[in-house]
Short mmCIF file of N, CA and C in Angstrom, two decimals:
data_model
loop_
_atom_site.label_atom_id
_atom_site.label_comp_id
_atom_site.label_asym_id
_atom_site.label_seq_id
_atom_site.Cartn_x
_atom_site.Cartn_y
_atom_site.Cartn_z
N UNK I 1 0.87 -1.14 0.00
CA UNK I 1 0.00 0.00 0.00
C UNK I 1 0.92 1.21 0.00
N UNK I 2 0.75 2.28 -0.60
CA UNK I 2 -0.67 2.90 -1.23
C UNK I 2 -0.15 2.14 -3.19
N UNK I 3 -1.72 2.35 -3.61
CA UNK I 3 -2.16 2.50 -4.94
C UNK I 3 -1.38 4.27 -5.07
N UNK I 4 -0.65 4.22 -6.35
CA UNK I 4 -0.39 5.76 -7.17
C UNK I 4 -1.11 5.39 -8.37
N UNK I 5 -2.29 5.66 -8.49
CA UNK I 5 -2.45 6.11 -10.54
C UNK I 5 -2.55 7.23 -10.84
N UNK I 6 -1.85 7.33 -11.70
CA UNK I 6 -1.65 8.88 -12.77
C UNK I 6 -2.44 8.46 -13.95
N UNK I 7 -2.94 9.38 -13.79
CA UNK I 7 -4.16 9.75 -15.23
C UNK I 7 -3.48 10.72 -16.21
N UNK I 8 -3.38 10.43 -17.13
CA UNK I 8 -2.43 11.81 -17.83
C UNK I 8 -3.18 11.79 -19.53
N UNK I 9 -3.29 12.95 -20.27
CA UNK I 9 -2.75 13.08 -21.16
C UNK I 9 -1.54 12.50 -22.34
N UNK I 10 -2.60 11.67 -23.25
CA UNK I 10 -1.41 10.89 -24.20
C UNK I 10 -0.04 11.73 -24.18
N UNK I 11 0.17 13.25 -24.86
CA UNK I 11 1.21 13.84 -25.47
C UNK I 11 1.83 14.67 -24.36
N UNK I 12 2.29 14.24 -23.31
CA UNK I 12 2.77 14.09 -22.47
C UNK I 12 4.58 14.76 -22.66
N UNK I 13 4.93 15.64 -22.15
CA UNK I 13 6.25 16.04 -22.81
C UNK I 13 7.64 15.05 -21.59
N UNK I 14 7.20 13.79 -20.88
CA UNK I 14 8.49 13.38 -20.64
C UNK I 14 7.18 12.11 -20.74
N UNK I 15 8.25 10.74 -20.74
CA UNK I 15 8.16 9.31 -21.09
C UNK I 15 7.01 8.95 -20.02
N UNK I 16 6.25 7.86 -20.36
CA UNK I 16 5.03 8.15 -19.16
C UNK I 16 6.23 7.01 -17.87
N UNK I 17 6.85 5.86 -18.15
CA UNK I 17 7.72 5.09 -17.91
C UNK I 17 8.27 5.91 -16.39
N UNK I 18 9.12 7.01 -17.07
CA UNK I 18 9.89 7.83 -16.53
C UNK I 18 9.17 9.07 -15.44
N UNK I 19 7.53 9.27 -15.74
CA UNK I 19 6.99 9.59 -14.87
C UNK I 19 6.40 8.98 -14.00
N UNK I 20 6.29 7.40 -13.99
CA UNK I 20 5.94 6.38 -13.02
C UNK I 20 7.19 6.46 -12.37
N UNK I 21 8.64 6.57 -12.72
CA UNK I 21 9.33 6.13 -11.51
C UNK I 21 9.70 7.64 -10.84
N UNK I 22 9.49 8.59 -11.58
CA UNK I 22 9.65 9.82 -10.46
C UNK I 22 8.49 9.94 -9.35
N UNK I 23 7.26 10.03 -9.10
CA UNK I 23 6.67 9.70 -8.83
C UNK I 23 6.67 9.13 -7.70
N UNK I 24 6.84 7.24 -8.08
CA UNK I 24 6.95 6.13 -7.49
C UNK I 24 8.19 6.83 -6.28
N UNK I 25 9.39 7.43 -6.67
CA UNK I 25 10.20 7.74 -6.11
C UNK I 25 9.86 9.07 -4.66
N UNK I 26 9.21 10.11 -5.68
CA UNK I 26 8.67 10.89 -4.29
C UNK I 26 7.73 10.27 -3.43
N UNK I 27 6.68 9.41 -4.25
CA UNK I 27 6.44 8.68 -3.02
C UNK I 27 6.83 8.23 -2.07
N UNK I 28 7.81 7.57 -2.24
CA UNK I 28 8.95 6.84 -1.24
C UNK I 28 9.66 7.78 -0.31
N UNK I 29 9.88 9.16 -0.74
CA UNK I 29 10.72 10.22 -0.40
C UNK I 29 9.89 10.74 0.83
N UNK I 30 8.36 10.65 0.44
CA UNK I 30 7.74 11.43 1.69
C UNK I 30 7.91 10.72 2.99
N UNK I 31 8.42 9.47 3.24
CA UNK I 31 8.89 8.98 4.04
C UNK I 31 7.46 8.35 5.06
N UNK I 32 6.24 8.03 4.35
CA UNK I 32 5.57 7.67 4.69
C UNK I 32 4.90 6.07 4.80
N UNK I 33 5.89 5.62 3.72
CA UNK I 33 5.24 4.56 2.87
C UNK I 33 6.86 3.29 2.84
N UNK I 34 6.52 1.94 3.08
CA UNK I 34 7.99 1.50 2.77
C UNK I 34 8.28 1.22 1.05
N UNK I 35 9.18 1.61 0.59
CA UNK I 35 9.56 1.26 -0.96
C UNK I 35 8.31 -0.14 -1.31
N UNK I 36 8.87 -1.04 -0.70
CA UNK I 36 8.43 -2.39 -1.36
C UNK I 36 6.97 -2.42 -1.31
N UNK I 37 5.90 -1.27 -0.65
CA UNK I 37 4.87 -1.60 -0.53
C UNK I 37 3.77 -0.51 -1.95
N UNK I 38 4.66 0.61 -2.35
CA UNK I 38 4.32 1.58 -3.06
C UNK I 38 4.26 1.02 -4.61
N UNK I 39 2.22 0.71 -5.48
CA UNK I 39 2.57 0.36 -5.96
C UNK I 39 2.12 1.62 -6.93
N UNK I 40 2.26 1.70 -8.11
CA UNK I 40 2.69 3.23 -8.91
C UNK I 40 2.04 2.55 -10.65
N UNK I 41 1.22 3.14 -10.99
CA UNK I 41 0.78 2.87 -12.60
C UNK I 41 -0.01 4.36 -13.35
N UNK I 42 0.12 3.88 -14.63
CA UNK I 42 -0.11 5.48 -15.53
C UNK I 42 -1.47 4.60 -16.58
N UNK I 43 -2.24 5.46 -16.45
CA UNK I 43 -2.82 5.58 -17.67
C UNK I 43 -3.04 6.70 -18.30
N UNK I 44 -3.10 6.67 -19.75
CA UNK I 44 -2.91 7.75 -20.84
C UNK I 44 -4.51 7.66 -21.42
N UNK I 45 -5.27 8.61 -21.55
CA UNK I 45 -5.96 9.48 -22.45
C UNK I 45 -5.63 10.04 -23.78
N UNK I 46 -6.48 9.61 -24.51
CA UNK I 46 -6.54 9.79 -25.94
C UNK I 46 -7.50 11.30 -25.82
N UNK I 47 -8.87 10.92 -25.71
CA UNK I 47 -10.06 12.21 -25.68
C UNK I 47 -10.23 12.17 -24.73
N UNK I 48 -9.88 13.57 -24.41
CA UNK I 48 -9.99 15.11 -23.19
C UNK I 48 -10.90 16.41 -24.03
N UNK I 49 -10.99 16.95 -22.52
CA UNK I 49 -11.30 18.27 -23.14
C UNK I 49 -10.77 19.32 -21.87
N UNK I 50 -9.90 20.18 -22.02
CA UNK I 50 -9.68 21.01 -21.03
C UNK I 50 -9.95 22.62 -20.72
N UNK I 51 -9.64 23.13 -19.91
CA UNK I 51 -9.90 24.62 -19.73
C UNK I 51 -8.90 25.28 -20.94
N UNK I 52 -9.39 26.58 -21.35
CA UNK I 52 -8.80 27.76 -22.53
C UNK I 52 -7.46 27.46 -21.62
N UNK I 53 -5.98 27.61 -22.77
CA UNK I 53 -4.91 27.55 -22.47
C UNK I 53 -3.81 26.11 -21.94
N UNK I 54 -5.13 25.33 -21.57
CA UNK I 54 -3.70 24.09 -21.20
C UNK I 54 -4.33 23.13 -22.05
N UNK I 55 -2.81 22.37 -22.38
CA UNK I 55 -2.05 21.87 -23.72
C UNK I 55 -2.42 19.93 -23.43
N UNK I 56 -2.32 19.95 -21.63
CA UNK I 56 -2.48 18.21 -21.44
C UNK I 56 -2.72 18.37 -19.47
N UNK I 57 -2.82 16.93 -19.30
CA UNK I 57 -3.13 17.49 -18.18
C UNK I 57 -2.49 16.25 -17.40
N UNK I 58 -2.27 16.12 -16.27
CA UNK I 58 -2.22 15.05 -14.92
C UNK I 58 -2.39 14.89 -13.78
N UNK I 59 -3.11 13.82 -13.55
CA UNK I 59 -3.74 13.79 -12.29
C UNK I 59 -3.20 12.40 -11.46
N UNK I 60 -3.47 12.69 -10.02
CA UNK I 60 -2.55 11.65 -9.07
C UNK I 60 -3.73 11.38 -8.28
N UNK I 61 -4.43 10.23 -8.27
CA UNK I 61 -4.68 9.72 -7.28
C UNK I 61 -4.37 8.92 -6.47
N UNK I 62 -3.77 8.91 -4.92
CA UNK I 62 -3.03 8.43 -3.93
C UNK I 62 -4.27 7.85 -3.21
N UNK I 63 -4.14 6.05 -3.14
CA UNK I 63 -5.44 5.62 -2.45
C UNK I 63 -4.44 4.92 -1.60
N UNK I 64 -4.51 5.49 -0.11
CA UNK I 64 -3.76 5.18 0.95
C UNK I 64 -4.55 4.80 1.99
N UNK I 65 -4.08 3.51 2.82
CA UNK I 65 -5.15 3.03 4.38
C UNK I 65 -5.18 4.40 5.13
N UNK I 66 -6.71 4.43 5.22
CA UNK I 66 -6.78 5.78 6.52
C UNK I 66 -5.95 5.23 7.75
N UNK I 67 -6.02 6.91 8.54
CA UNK I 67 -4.84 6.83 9.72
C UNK I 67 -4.04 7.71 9.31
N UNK I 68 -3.71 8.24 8.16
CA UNK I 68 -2.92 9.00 8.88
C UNK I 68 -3.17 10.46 8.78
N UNK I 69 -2.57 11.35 9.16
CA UNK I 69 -3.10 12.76 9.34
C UNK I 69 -3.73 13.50 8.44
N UNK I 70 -4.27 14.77 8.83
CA UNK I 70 -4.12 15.45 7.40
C UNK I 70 -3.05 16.44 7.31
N UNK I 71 -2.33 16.56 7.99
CA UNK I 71 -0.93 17.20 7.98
C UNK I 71 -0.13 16.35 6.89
N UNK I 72 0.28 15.24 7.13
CA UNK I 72 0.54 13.61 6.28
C UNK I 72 0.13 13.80 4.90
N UNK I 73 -1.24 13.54 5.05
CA UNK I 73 -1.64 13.71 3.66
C UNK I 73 -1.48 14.96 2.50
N UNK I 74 -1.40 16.40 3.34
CA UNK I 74 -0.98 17.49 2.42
C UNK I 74 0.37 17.42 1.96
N UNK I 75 1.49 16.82 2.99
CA UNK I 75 2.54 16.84 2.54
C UNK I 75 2.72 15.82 1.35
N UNK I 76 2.27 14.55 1.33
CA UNK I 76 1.97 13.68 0.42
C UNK I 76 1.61 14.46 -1.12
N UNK I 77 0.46 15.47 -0.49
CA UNK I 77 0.23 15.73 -2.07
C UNK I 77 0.83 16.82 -2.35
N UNK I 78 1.30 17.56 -1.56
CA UNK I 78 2.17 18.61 -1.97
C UNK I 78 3.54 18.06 -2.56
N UNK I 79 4.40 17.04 -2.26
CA UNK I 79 5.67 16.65 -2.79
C UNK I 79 4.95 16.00 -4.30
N UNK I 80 3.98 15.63 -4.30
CA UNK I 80 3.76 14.91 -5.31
C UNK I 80 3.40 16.04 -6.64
N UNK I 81 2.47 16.71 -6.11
CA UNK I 81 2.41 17.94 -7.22
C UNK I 81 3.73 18.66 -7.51
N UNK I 82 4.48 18.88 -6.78
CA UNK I 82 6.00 19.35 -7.23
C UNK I 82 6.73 18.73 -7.81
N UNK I 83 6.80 16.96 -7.74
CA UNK I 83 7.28 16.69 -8.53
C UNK I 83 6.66 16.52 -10.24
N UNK I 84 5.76 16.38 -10.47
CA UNK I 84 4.83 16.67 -11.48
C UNK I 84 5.26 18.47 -12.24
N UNK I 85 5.35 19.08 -11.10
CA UNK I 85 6.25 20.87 -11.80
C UNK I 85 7.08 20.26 -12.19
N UNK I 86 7.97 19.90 -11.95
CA UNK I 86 9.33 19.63 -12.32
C UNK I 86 9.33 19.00 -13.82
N UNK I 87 8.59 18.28 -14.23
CA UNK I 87 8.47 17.57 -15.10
C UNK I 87 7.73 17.76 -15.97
N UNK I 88 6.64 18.47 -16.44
CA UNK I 88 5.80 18.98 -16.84
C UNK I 88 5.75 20.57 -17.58
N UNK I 89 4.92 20.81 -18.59
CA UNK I 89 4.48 22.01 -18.93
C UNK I 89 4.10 23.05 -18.25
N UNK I 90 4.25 24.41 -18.25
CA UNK I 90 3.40 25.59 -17.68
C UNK I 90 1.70 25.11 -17.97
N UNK I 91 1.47 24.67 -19.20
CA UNK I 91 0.52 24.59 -19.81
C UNK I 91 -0.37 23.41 -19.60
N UNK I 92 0.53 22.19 -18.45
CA UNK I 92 -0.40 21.56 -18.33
C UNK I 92 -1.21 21.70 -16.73
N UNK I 93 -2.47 20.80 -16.97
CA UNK I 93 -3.04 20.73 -15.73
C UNK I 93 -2.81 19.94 -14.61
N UNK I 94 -1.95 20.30 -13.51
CA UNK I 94 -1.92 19.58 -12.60
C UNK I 94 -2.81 19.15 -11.33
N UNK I 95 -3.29 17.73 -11.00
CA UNK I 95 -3.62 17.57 -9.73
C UNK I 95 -3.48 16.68 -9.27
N UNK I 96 -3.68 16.60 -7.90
CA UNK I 96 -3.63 15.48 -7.04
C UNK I 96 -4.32 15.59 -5.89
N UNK I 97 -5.08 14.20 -5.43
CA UNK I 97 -5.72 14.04 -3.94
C UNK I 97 -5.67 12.58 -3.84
N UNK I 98 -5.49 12.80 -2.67
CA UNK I 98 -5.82 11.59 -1.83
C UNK I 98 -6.26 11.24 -0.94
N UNK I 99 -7.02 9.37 -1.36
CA UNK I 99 -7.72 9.18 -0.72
C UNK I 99 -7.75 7.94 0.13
N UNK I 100 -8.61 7.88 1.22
CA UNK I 100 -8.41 7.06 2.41
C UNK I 100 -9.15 5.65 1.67
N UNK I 101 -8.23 4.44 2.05
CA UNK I 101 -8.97 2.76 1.81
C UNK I 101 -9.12 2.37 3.61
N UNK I 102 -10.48 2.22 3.28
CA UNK I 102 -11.01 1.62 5.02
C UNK I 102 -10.71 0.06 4.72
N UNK I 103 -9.72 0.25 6.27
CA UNK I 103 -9.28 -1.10 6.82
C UNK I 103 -10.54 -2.39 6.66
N UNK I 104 -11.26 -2.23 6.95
CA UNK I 104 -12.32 -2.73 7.70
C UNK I 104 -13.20 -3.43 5.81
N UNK I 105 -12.87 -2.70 4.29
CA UNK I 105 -13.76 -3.14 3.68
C UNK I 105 -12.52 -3.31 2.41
N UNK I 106 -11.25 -2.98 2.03
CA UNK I 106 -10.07 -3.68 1.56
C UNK I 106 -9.90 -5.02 1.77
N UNK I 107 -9.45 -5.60 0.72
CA UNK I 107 -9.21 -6.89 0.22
C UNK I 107 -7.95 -7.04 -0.31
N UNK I 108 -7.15 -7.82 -0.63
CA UNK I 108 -6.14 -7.89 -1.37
C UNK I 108 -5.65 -9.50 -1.20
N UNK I 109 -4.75 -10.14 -2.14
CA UNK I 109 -4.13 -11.78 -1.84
C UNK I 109 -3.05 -11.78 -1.83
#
């Protein structure tokens, strides 16, 4: 745990590959999560439609076991949207939230 999917925009100006492991990596960085448990996937969009001015867009959804703060969680999405600046267009749309998986109704094998 946690689930990372990135929703992005096909035309994407760095490798989608290469934005799963930056990513995957700040995840790890926020120091919340152990490496081996963070798992990290992209899917790409063909048809969008966005606001006047941006070019593509990406989005992070972080589905993490509740518990932990919301102090926790801003920093989570704050490192995560920065790394997304870093990598990304002026022009594209960035976001991210995250969200809580109750203990109590998660499954996994």
């Amino acid at each position: 745990m946690p689930h990372i999917i990135i929703e992005h925009s096909e035309d994407l100006p760095v490798l989608p590959q290469v934005l799963v492991e930056k990513v995957h990596n700040a995840t790890f960085q926020s120091g919340l999560f152990d490496l081996e448990t963070i798992k990290t996937r992209a899917i790409a969009y063909q048809q969008y439609q966005l606001g006047e001015g941006k070019e593509g867009f990406i989005h992070i959804a972080a589905h993490i076991m509740a518990g932990r703060s919301i102090e926790q969680k801003q920093m989570l999405s704050e490192s995560l949207l920065e790394c997304l600046k870093t990598y990304c267009r002026d022009s594209d749309s960035l976001s991210v939230n995250i969200y809580d998986i109750q203990h109590e109704i998660y499954r996994k094998n």
